[in-house]
XYZ file of C-alpha atoms in Angstrom:
727
model
C 100.175 74.660 127.791
C 101.217 74.048 124.179
C 99.790 71.635 121.650
C 101.305 69.845 118.725
C 98.042 68.922 117.071
C 95.290 71.182 115.807
C 91.563 71.135 115.317
C 92.041 73.037 112.054
C 90.985 70.859 109.127
C 93.464 70.145 106.394
C 91.696 72.248 103.780
C 91.697 75.358 105.971
C 95.339 74.850 106.896
C 96.308 74.433 103.262
C 94.402 77.597 102.384
C 96.273 79.533 105.076
C 99.575 78.046 104.005
C 98.925 79.013 100.388
C 97.674 82.510 101.221
C 94.204 81.919 99.807
C 91.954 81.649 102.859
C 88.890 83.794 102.255
C 87.683 83.992 105.881
C 90.768 84.355 108.090
C 88.926 85.693 111.144
C 87.087 82.370 111.370
C 90.323 80.504 112.075
C 92.919 83.033 113.254
C 93.068 85.027 116.462
C 91.541 84.105 119.806
C 88.840 81.425 119.956
C 87.198 79.190 122.556
C 86.349 75.586 121.732
C 84.629 74.726 125.044
C 87.843 73.511 126.630
C 89.039 77.074 127.058
C 90.594 79.847 124.984
C 93.287 79.285 122.414
C 95.126 81.468 119.930
C 96.004 80.597 116.356
C 98.319 82.568 114.073
C 99.896 82.169 110.651
C 103.580 83.065 110.994
C 105.708 81.261 108.405
C 109.381 81.384 109.267
C 108.915 82.040 112.996
C 111.133 80.110 115.437
C 109.047 80.604 118.557
C 105.734 82.279 119.423
C 104.487 83.293 122.847
C 101.360 85.118 123.982
C 101.879 88.050 126.374
C 99.317 89.909 128.463
C 99.431 93.459 127.056
C 98.820 95.136 130.398
C 101.288 93.224 132.585
C 103.738 91.832 130.070
C 103.353 88.379 131.614
C 103.604 85.327 129.399
C 100.146 83.710 129.311
C 100.763 80.974 126.791
C 103.044 79.520 124.177
C 102.038 78.499 120.678
C 103.303 75.434 118.885
C 104.086 75.039 115.226
C 101.375 72.681 113.944
C 102.691 72.767 110.381
C 102.738 74.981 107.309
C 103.538 78.074 109.371
C 100.426 77.760 111.528
C 100.979 78.267 115.276
C 98.420 77.347 117.914
C 98.148 76.980 121.679
C 96.054 77.335 124.820
C 96.312 80.621 126.704
C 95.167 82.216 129.926
C 93.513 85.648 130.360
C 94.116 86.923 126.894
C 92.187 90.166 126.453
C 94.116 92.070 125.138
C 97.347 90.294 124.264
C 100.513 90.563 122.225
C 102.255 87.972 120.105
C 105.922 87.642 121.028
C 107.524 86.261 117.854
C 111.078 85.037 117.667
C 112.374 85.401 114.111
C 115.835 84.464 112.917
C 117.908 87.328 114.336
C 115.083 89.324 115.979
C 112.250 89.242 118.497
C 109.042 91.115 117.700
C 106.085 91.954 119.915
C 102.906 92.940 118.129
C 99.170 92.956 118.579
C 97.299 90.215 116.760
C 95.502 91.710 113.726
C 92.778 89.084 114.087
C 91.548 90.381 117.443
C 90.200 93.666 116.063
C 86.534 94.005 115.220
C 84.813 95.246 112.080
C 86.365 98.465 110.862
C 84.241 100.046 108.147
C 80.753 101.047 109.224
C 77.601 100.008 107.446
C 77.157 103.557 106.166
C 80.610 103.499 104.558
C 79.829 100.226 102.815
C 76.414 101.443 101.687
C 77.819 104.669 100.251
C 80.583 102.777 98.427
C 78.023 100.465 96.836
C 75.795 103.396 95.861
C 78.633 105.501 94.347
C 78.010 108.194 96.943
C 81.109 107.876 99.121
C 82.709 111.123 98.035
C 85.613 110.793 100.487
C 86.507 107.335 99.269
C 90.157 107.563 100.262
C 89.099 107.915 103.896
C 87.393 104.499 103.703
C 89.346 102.462 101.161
C 93.091 102.350 100.713
C 95.581 102.619 103.567
C 94.554 104.836 106.468
C 96.881 105.276 109.423
C 94.808 105.383 112.605
C 94.525 104.208 116.172
C 92.106 101.386 116.964
C 91.453 100.346 120.577
C 94.484 102.314 121.642
C 96.760 100.652 119.075
C 98.400 102.592 116.263
C 98.435 100.970 112.868
C 96.952 101.072 109.385
C 93.525 100.028 108.223
C 93.782 98.548 104.757
C 90.646 98.206 102.638
C 90.121 97.371 98.974
C 87.136 96.754 96.704
C 87.511 93.307 95.077
C 84.049 91.700 95.155
C 84.847 88.690 92.976
C 88.127 87.712 94.631
C 88.322 84.399 96.460
C 90.881 85.854 98.877
C 92.853 89.059 99.405
C 95.925 89.686 101.553
C 97.894 92.844 102.184
C 101.632 92.491 101.648
C 104.508 94.854 102.301
C 107.820 95.393 103.999
C 106.071 94.880 107.334
C 105.378 91.210 106.547
C 108.263 90.472 104.169
C 105.825 90.635 101.217
C 104.472 87.255 102.336
C 100.877 86.795 101.189
C 100.289 84.213 103.947
C 100.828 86.627 106.818
C 97.947 89.129 106.569
C 94.857 87.726 104.827
C 91.931 90.160 104.845
C 88.280 89.914 105.814
C 85.471 90.265 103.239
C 82.624 92.640 104.047
C 79.566 91.450 102.209
C 77.656 92.571 100.217
C 79.853 95.578 99.369
C 82.713 93.362 98.194
C 85.245 95.252 100.313
C 88.132 93.457 102.026
C 89.594 95.024 105.167
C 92.274 94.434 107.797
C 93.880 96.514 110.539
C 97.617 95.839 110.759
C 99.090 97.096 114.052
C 102.329 99.057 114.272
C 102.440 99.861 110.580
C 102.686 103.563 109.784
C 103.134 106.230 107.115
C 105.861 105.532 104.597
C 105.345 101.754 104.531
C 105.146 100.164 101.090
C 102.355 97.721 100.305
C 100.291 95.938 97.650
C 97.415 93.483 97.591
C 97.849 89.765 96.872
C 94.635 88.525 95.262
C 93.280 85.127 94.255
C 90.638 85.440 91.558
C 87.277 83.673 91.506
C 88.881 80.650 89.881
C 91.487 80.446 92.651
C 94.365 81.614 90.445
C 96.896 84.006 92.001
C 96.888 87.329 90.201
C 99.858 89.659 89.796
C 100.275 91.687 92.975
C 98.135 94.788 92.701
C 98.844 98.366 93.708
C 96.111 100.051 95.717
C 93.603 101.848 93.429
C 92.901 104.376 96.186
C 96.449 104.840 97.460
C 97.310 108.418 98.310
C 101.027 107.880 97.671
C 103.211 105.580 95.565
C 106.795 104.530 95.199
C 108.958 106.352 92.718
C 108.580 104.911 89.222
C 109.624 102.409 87.898
C 108.764 100.781 91.235
C 105.022 100.115 91.486
C 104.225 99.742 95.188
C 101.699 101.852 97.050
C 102.815 103.837 100.100
C 100.919 104.569 103.300
C 100.385 108.340 103.321
C 100.656 110.615 106.322
C 97.317 111.116 108.096
C 98.255 114.659 109.103
C 96.119 117.201 107.203
C 97.864 120.077 105.493
C 97.198 123.417 107.198
C 95.946 125.710 104.438
C 96.374 129.500 104.339
C 94.283 130.236 101.237
C 90.844 130.957 102.728
C 90.709 134.402 101.086
C 91.533 132.904 97.691
C 88.895 130.183 97.992
C 86.321 132.787 98.979
C 86.926 134.972 95.945
C 87.680 132.342 93.294
C 83.995 131.701 92.501
C 83.722 135.167 91.017
C 87.242 135.067 89.572
C 86.512 131.970 87.453
C 83.126 132.978 86.061
C 82.595 133.427 82.300
C 82.760 137.226 82.523
C 86.260 137.175 84.008
C 89.669 136.972 82.278
C 91.076 133.444 82.350
C 94.462 132.736 80.831
C 95.986 129.283 81.359
C 99.682 128.429 81.145
C 99.771 124.707 80.360
C 102.908 123.007 81.632
C 104.500 119.598 82.021
C 106.475 120.132 85.190
C 109.259 117.663 84.448
C 110.153 119.328 81.155
C 109.360 122.974 81.859
C 112.725 123.852 83.307
C 115.565 121.620 84.423
C 117.066 122.534 87.772
C 120.829 122.923 87.905
C 122.031 120.223 90.242
C 118.720 119.751 92.043
C 115.530 117.791 91.630
C 112.622 119.184 89.650
C 110.056 118.957 92.397
C 107.194 120.937 93.901
C 109.584 123.150 95.840
C 111.364 124.019 92.589
C 108.014 124.698 90.917
C 107.052 126.989 93.793
C 110.307 128.878 93.468
C 110.353 129.159 89.666
C 107.064 128.333 87.928
C 104.686 130.354 90.099
C 106.654 133.638 89.863
C 107.022 133.114 86.113
C 103.273 132.691 85.667
C 102.665 135.817 87.744
C 105.168 137.865 85.759
C 103.684 136.677 82.470
C 100.180 137.675 83.550
C 98.608 134.223 83.452
C 95.688 133.701 85.785
C 96.187 129.932 86.030
C 98.800 127.217 85.780
C 97.340 124.126 84.135
C 99.408 121.004 84.739
C 99.509 117.938 82.539
C 98.366 114.948 84.602
C 100.209 114.620 87.885
C 98.221 111.598 89.039
C 100.571 108.667 89.551
C 101.432 106.899 86.296
C 103.850 104.061 85.590
C 105.232 105.317 82.248
C 106.723 108.801 82.125
C 106.488 108.796 78.338
C 102.706 108.914 78.606
C 103.101 112.454 80.076
C 100.680 111.315 82.779
C 97.864 110.434 80.390
C 97.965 106.765 81.370
C 97.421 107.016 85.123
C 96.839 104.270 87.648
C 96.903 106.269 90.879
C 93.943 108.630 90.632
C 94.228 109.705 94.278
C 97.987 110.309 94.471
C 100.305 113.004 93.155
C 103.132 111.296 91.328
C 106.150 110.592 93.496
C 108.326 112.069 90.731
C 107.904 115.555 92.217
C 107.619 114.860 95.926
C 105.159 113.879 98.630
C 101.438 114.787 98.651
C 102.032 117.498 101.239
C 104.648 119.050 98.937
C 102.040 119.368 96.215
C 99.655 120.954 98.718
C 102.296 123.553 99.549
C 102.690 124.323 95.846
C 98.951 124.936 95.444
C 98.873 127.060 98.610
C 101.798 129.126 97.342
C 100.137 129.608 93.956
C 97.002 130.892 95.659
C 99.063 133.235 97.811
C 100.524 134.630 94.576
C 97.077 135.054 93.031
C 97.408 132.163 90.572
C 94.912 129.327 90.194
C 95.894 125.697 89.631
C 94.072 123.418 87.185
C 94.920 119.749 86.744
C 94.526 117.559 83.703
C 92.436 114.594 84.885
C 91.962 111.378 82.921
C 88.766 109.344 83.481
C 88.526 108.170 79.875
C 90.933 105.237 80.041
C 93.656 103.503 82.040
C 96.714 101.393 81.169
C 96.718 97.622 81.388
C 99.897 97.249 83.480
C 99.746 94.020 85.474
C 99.890 95.815 88.837
C 97.037 98.145 87.920
C 93.271 98.173 87.569
C 92.967 95.720 84.695
C 91.031 92.592 85.765
C 91.721 93.731 89.276
C 90.021 90.874 91.128
C 90.310 88.373 88.304
C 87.299 89.822 86.501
C 86.617 92.899 84.395
C 85.941 95.007 87.472
C 86.750 98.570 86.441
C 86.507 97.925 82.693
C 84.045 96.214 80.340
C 84.618 92.535 79.654
C 83.831 92.999 75.947
C 86.832 94.657 74.247
C 84.447 96.422 71.868
C 83.384 98.455 74.898
C 86.328 98.094 77.239
C 89.449 98.608 75.151
C 90.835 101.712 73.430
C 92.331 100.716 70.101
C 94.202 104.023 69.675
C 95.906 104.068 73.061
C 96.134 100.365 73.881
C 94.355 101.056 77.160
C 91.243 99.902 78.982
C 87.996 101.875 79.195
C 86.143 102.348 82.466
C 82.722 100.746 82.793
C 80.808 103.970 83.367
C 77.577 102.057 83.887
C 78.865 100.411 87.074
C 77.951 102.402 90.172
C 81.124 101.620 92.077
C 83.273 102.714 89.131
C 81.382 105.986 88.875
C 81.870 106.472 92.593
C 85.594 105.754 92.299
C 86.064 108.352 89.560
C 83.894 111.032 91.167
C 85.683 110.557 94.485
C 89.002 110.984 92.669
C 87.886 114.280 91.157
C 86.699 115.532 94.530
C 89.919 114.396 96.172
C 91.897 116.900 94.102
C 89.341 119.669 94.481
C 88.691 119.251 98.210
C 91.881 117.767 99.650
C 94.345 119.718 97.497
C 92.255 122.857 96.865
C 92.898 122.785 93.117
C 90.746 125.260 91.260
C 89.578 123.072 88.428
C 89.979 119.931 86.399
C 90.438 119.712 82.661
C 88.785 116.413 81.733
C 90.764 114.644 79.043
C 89.349 112.895 75.952
C 85.674 113.541 76.630
C 84.757 112.749 73.025
C 86.147 109.239 73.416
C 83.803 108.759 76.357
C 80.683 110.098 74.668
C 80.717 107.910 71.563
C 80.679 104.133 71.523
C 82.121 104.110 68.010
C 84.945 106.511 68.800
C 87.847 105.595 66.481
C 86.169 102.267 65.643
C 85.076 100.735 62.370
C 81.725 99.104 61.691
C 81.394 95.910 63.691
C 83.999 97.007 66.247
C 81.556 98.661 68.620
C 78.369 97.860 70.516
C 75.349 100.173 70.035
C 73.465 101.532 73.017
C 70.079 100.165 74.045
C 68.390 102.290 71.388
C 70.768 101.254 68.620
C 72.683 104.529 68.689
C 76.342 105.457 68.988
C 76.023 107.630 72.085
C 77.490 106.193 75.279
C 74.539 106.861 77.560
C 76.321 105.473 80.606
C 79.224 107.890 80.069
C 76.789 110.770 79.635
C 75.158 109.843 82.929
C 78.533 109.642 84.644
C 79.660 113.040 83.325
C 76.422 114.694 84.388
C 76.646 113.082 87.823
C 80.290 114.131 88.166
C 79.661 117.755 87.253
C 76.541 118.024 89.419
C 78.428 116.693 92.439
C 81.392 119.020 91.824
C 79.111 122.051 91.649
C 77.496 120.999 94.920
C 80.607 120.034 96.899
C 83.318 122.257 95.412
C 81.644 125.580 94.645
C 83.882 127.878 92.669
C 85.927 125.076 91.118
C 85.660 124.734 87.352
C 85.328 121.673 85.127
C 86.745 121.997 81.615
C 86.039 119.542 78.805
C 88.463 118.578 76.095
C 85.673 117.714 73.670
C 86.353 117.853 69.942
C 82.921 117.240 68.407
C 79.676 119.155 68.061
C 78.007 117.380 70.989
C 75.324 119.862 72.105
C 75.196 121.414 75.534
C 78.648 120.552 76.839
C 78.598 123.657 79.056
C 74.841 123.727 79.555
C 73.753 122.964 83.149
C 72.738 119.382 83.875
C 69.381 120.707 85.071
C 68.758 121.741 81.461
C 69.937 118.469 79.956
C 73.532 119.543 79.341
C 76.740 117.859 80.400
C 77.346 120.496 83.043
C 80.931 121.561 82.314
C 81.915 125.153 83.014
C 84.098 125.472 79.901
C 84.935 123.549 76.743
C 88.117 123.622 74.702
C 87.346 125.127 71.292
C 89.102 122.578 69.119
C 87.397 123.899 65.993
C 88.886 127.349 66.508
C 92.302 125.825 67.086
C 92.162 123.664 63.964
C 90.798 126.347 61.643
C 93.036 129.126 62.912
C 96.228 127.098 62.719
C 95.296 125.819 59.259
C 94.790 129.424 58.127
C 98.001 130.712 59.701
C 100.083 127.861 58.270
C 99.259 128.958 54.725
C 101.392 131.309 52.721
C 99.662 134.729 52.954
C 99.150 134.778 49.202
C 96.677 131.908 49.569
C 94.869 133.138 52.671
C 92.287 135.019 50.645
C 90.940 131.641 49.541
C 90.553 130.441 53.116
C 89.060 133.571 54.642
C 86.430 131.567 56.498
C 89.201 129.862 58.449
C 89.004 132.941 60.650
C 85.361 133.970 60.262
C 83.640 130.583 60.562
C 84.538 130.181 64.228
C 82.383 133.179 65.088
C 79.310 131.349 63.816
C 79.417 129.060 66.868
C 81.674 131.040 69.225
C 78.847 131.614 71.696
C 77.198 128.195 71.525
C 79.370 127.082 74.470
C 81.598 128.732 77.040
C 84.917 128.243 75.296
C 88.625 128.113 76.062
C 90.865 128.752 73.041
C 93.663 126.155 73.273
C 97.084 126.086 71.716
C 97.966 123.027 73.740
C 100.698 120.408 73.947
C 98.843 118.295 71.379
C 99.725 120.811 68.659
C 103.499 120.670 69.160
C 104.276 116.935 69.287
C 104.321 113.848 67.077
C 105.824 115.551 64.061
C 103.459 118.530 64.030
C 106.286 120.958 64.655
C 106.396 123.884 67.053
C 104.138 126.896 66.567
C 106.948 128.996 65.098
C 107.806 126.150 62.720
C 104.215 126.097 61.463
C 104.364 129.729 60.396
C 105.145 130.406 56.702
C 107.692 132.722 55.154
C 111.210 133.840 55.951
C 112.488 134.373 59.474
C 110.911 137.818 59.875
C 107.561 136.623 58.515
C 107.532 133.562 60.760
C 107.847 135.689 63.878
C 105.390 138.283 62.550
C 102.859 135.555 61.790
C 103.235 134.101 65.269
C 102.754 137.527 66.829
C 99.653 138.006 64.695
C 98.332 134.605 65.758
C 98.637 135.607 69.389
C 97.033 138.966 68.696
C 94.068 137.257 67.049
C 93.806 134.744 69.876
C 93.834 137.270 72.719
C 91.222 139.422 70.992
C 88.912 136.543 70.038
C 85.977 135.660 72.322
C 86.979 132.844 74.666
C 89.432 132.183 77.454
C 93.098 131.586 76.573
C 95.442 128.614 76.932
C 98.961 128.139 75.626
C 101.446 125.361 76.221
C 104.899 126.120 77.546
C 107.337 126.937 74.766
C 104.732 129.002 72.953
C 105.853 131.856 75.189
C 109.431 131.627 73.894
C 108.671 130.635 70.286
C 110.995 127.681 70.601
C 111.885 126.046 67.300
C 111.842 122.415 68.286
C 108.865 120.291 69.166
C 108.157 119.607 72.791
C 110.226 116.734 74.174
C 109.168 115.475 77.593
C 112.781 114.514 78.360
C 114.092 118.009 77.629
C 113.044 121.497 78.742
C 111.732 124.729 77.252
C 114.416 126.386 75.146
C 115.100 129.181 77.614
C 118.447 130.167 76.032
C 116.495 131.203 72.932
C 115.420 134.304 74.860
C 118.894 135.702 74.264
C 117.648 136.290 70.706
C 115.547 139.512 70.462
C 112.998 137.769 68.223
C 112.222 135.164 70.879
C 112.363 137.694 73.697
C 109.903 139.818 71.719
C 107.431 136.957 71.564
C 107.667 136.491 75.324
C 107.180 140.205 75.928
C 104.189 140.268 73.586
C 102.480 137.399 75.381
C 103.103 139.066 78.730
C 101.631 142.330 77.484
C 98.663 140.596 75.867
C 97.828 138.903 79.150
C 97.958 142.156 81.071
C 95.978 143.958 78.354
C 93.345 141.215 78.361
C 92.961 141.357 82.122
C 92.890 145.159 82.332
C 90.250 145.765 79.626
C 86.773 144.383 80.405
C 85.733 144.639 76.740
C 88.174 141.809 75.980
C 86.661 139.354 78.448
C 83.402 140.539 80.022
C 81.169 139.098 77.319
C 83.255 136.179 76.119
C 80.170 133.949 76.139
C 77.700 136.596 74.972
C 77.213 137.425 71.271
C 76.555 141.036 72.286
C 80.235 141.285 73.150
C 81.432 140.886 69.561
C 80.583 142.651 66.315
C 82.176 142.308 62.915
C 83.175 145.585 61.313
C 85.115 144.094 58.409
C 84.670 140.390 57.912
C 84.538 140.134 54.146
C 87.784 141.712 52.907
C 89.248 138.427 51.729
C 91.230 140.123 48.946
C 93.372 141.927 51.515
C 93.066 139.314 54.300
C 91.955 142.075 56.660
C 89.641 141.485 59.612
C 88.180 144.100 61.931
C 85.814 143.663 64.836
C 84.681 145.354 68.001
C 84.871 143.820 71.461
C 82.316 145.285 73.838
C 81.952 144.945 77.589
C 79.293 146.237 79.927
C 77.941 149.766 79.802
C 80.742 152.098 80.744
C 83.472 149.750 79.530
C 85.525 151.271 76.730
C 84.980 149.327 73.468
C 88.035 147.966 71.708
C 88.513 147.816 67.957
C 90.758 145.011 66.733
C 92.131 145.109 63.185
C 94.275 142.356 61.686
C 96.198 142.542 58.445
C 97.331 139.006 57.716
C 99.428 139.738 54.650
C 103.043 141.032 54.670
C 101.968 144.287 52.961
C 101.388 147.424 55.093
C 98.141 149.215 54.313
C 97.747 152.972 54.711
C 94.520 154.902 54.980
C 92.421 151.812 55.638
C 89.049 153.262 56.640
C 87.009 151.579 59.353
C 83.755 152.849 60.806
C 83.541 153.118 64.580
C 80.668 153.817 66.984
C 82.263 156.636 68.998
C 83.464 159.999 67.710
C 86.546 160.521 69.821
C 90.205 159.661 69.978
C 91.028 155.963 69.728
C 94.287 155.001 71.388
C 96.430 152.262 69.908
C 96.904 150.138 73.036
C 98.540 147.139 71.337
C 100.364 146.597 68.085
C 101.919 143.194 67.478
C 104.248 144.845 64.934
C 105.786 147.141 67.537
C 109.560 147.243 67.570
C 109.701 146.087 71.192
C 108.218 142.779 70.010
C 110.558 142.417 67.035
C 108.241 144.074 64.514
C 108.740 146.826 61.943
C 107.101 149.542 64.046
C 104.413 150.386 61.503
C 101.379 151.770 63.293
C 99.232 154.732 64.195
C 101.460 156.848 66.391
C 99.774 155.827 69.608
C 96.280 156.675 68.400
C 94.206 159.001 66.232
C 90.868 160.836 66.199
C 87.862 159.897 64.150
C 86.723 161.740 61.037
C 83.102 162.571 60.224
C 82.860 160.150 57.344
C 80.219 157.432 57.180
C 81.664 153.934 56.951
C 80.483 150.420 57.808
C 77.150 151.775 58.997
C 78.730 154.262 61.401
C 78.753 158.061 61.129
C 82.455 158.374 61.876
C 85.558 156.460 60.877
C 89.229 155.917 61.504
C 91.765 156.055 58.690
C 94.249 153.494 59.917
C 97.701 152.316 59.037
C 97.723 148.544 59.167
C 101.112 146.972 59.861
C 102.223 143.959 57.830
C 101.243 140.643 59.385
C 100.075 142.636 62.357
C 97.162 143.067 64.724
C 96.337 146.401 66.329
C 94.030 147.063 69.278
C 92.454 150.509 69.579
C 90.402 151.702 72.551
C 87.895 154.518 72.549
C 89.076 157.002 75.165
């Protein structure tokens, strides 16, 4: 029997018709009013609606249009049932979403509220699954202050009236199971804020896939887990990434590393080209600029909105997994740049997500980055901490990445970062430290150490904040490594000067050794140094063409011999002249020039030398691994020091002459009376140098020098660095 009137009050019907009903399960689906069961559905645009017994296919009732797209009617024997919907041009049979019970368990909701749901994407977001024998997708989103939330997509013609969601109090999570939706479907959330106003449609904060930019929709990801083959790598990486091991990172922006001839630059291309290149060059790791989904390519990924999804620019999530697996098979680690410091304010993103400052602070003095025109996460909110920590773990656990480089840590630690007086809010003690951010960072790093053993966390932190790499149990921030921005700044400033003036800036090289062992450092020559008018590394070098290349070779020689792990940005390996342009590629044709090819060969050889000689890496974080021999010869701009490994490791003497004048008979005391082999000379002809050196090595003489009883009388090449090993 059908009806043409309804017991639904006008306010509830209007709310359904306007897509703002906050409790749809109270009025939709199957109900019994004492006169028998009836079914109600919201199906705007339908021409006819019947109710069909799912088991037999028999029609058990017909619904009538009672206005505003609401259909209602009495039914017989309706457990379970299908809705048979006649649309203009099509007939659809589908299970009623409003007959399914509660989806998320109490434990899920509790862990979300307590910031302890470390597999957040398995609870929130879009998860393809089977419920009561029906395949579909469970949608769930945290929006505690919303008056109503609906999921919209191709499956419901992006109509916010069709699939309103149920609120799970007190967690503030809205959920709905939509039958017969599957992987590949596009979707967003339609939200009414606490004041009833309709917000811009929002992408899913926990989506595991997105549309290709500039489109902004989320995509239901495949539920099929990737089958990994890297168990041996995971087992041995803990040891391989410890401070006494050689770590050399090749930083790359995939889209501008190399352009493919006639094919997409994607993860398959990166597997075919980038991984073998990193192996050949001797790098231990590939470090990728942010690949989390981001709306604006010109941000290089540093303004992300999809912290659980690899950007669609390079392929599907499973394609990225294959890339990581292939890197591990080749013996190369993968580190991702990860950005928890800020997020863009695009309308479809996290900003005022449920009509309130949910992920960010309401006060712009705390919640807005002046420099980057972006919002700042509210690190003091448990759910926000949980969201960010779950994102980090998602990359480490789901995609097996070997570490995260955490961007802009300094901006998180200080409330007055890049702000003038009156533009920031002090902490509870009146200080400038962001105590909530400190707590978040410590929590993040403690959880990573517990759940992803062997993975490394690297801080881009540019201040003298103490204990960045000290364990959290000792009051530190708990990172494994910290970028040594001081070394980078001082060394580049020194190398940019004409050699005639370097004697007046001698401490540009020596000062870094005062604090070189205060943290576990990575020495970065990153993308930040070759953009925004700073010029490329070769452009920074002074002198004529020969001197520029000699200076760059010397810079690399100093870097690879200095305590600390190594990182260079793509293009440094070819000495390209132009700044990095994210729309272009590395200047690979430059390698046809012997000068550029020499730089590439030098970097390759330095990597292999660094990895093969324990004295160059074993005690990177131990002051016993470094000793000045000559640190005060500012007049000649000569530096000499010993790198020492464990007992039995051959010590290595490094001597740098950072003027364009060769020096003969330069006496340096050494601790071992034997032959010292010249194992590296940045002035060698094969690198484009003048071939001034020590003939492959030389014996010591019994002459006291620099506190030692024997010495070497060396020839120092111009603008060159030589490495000598006691044999």
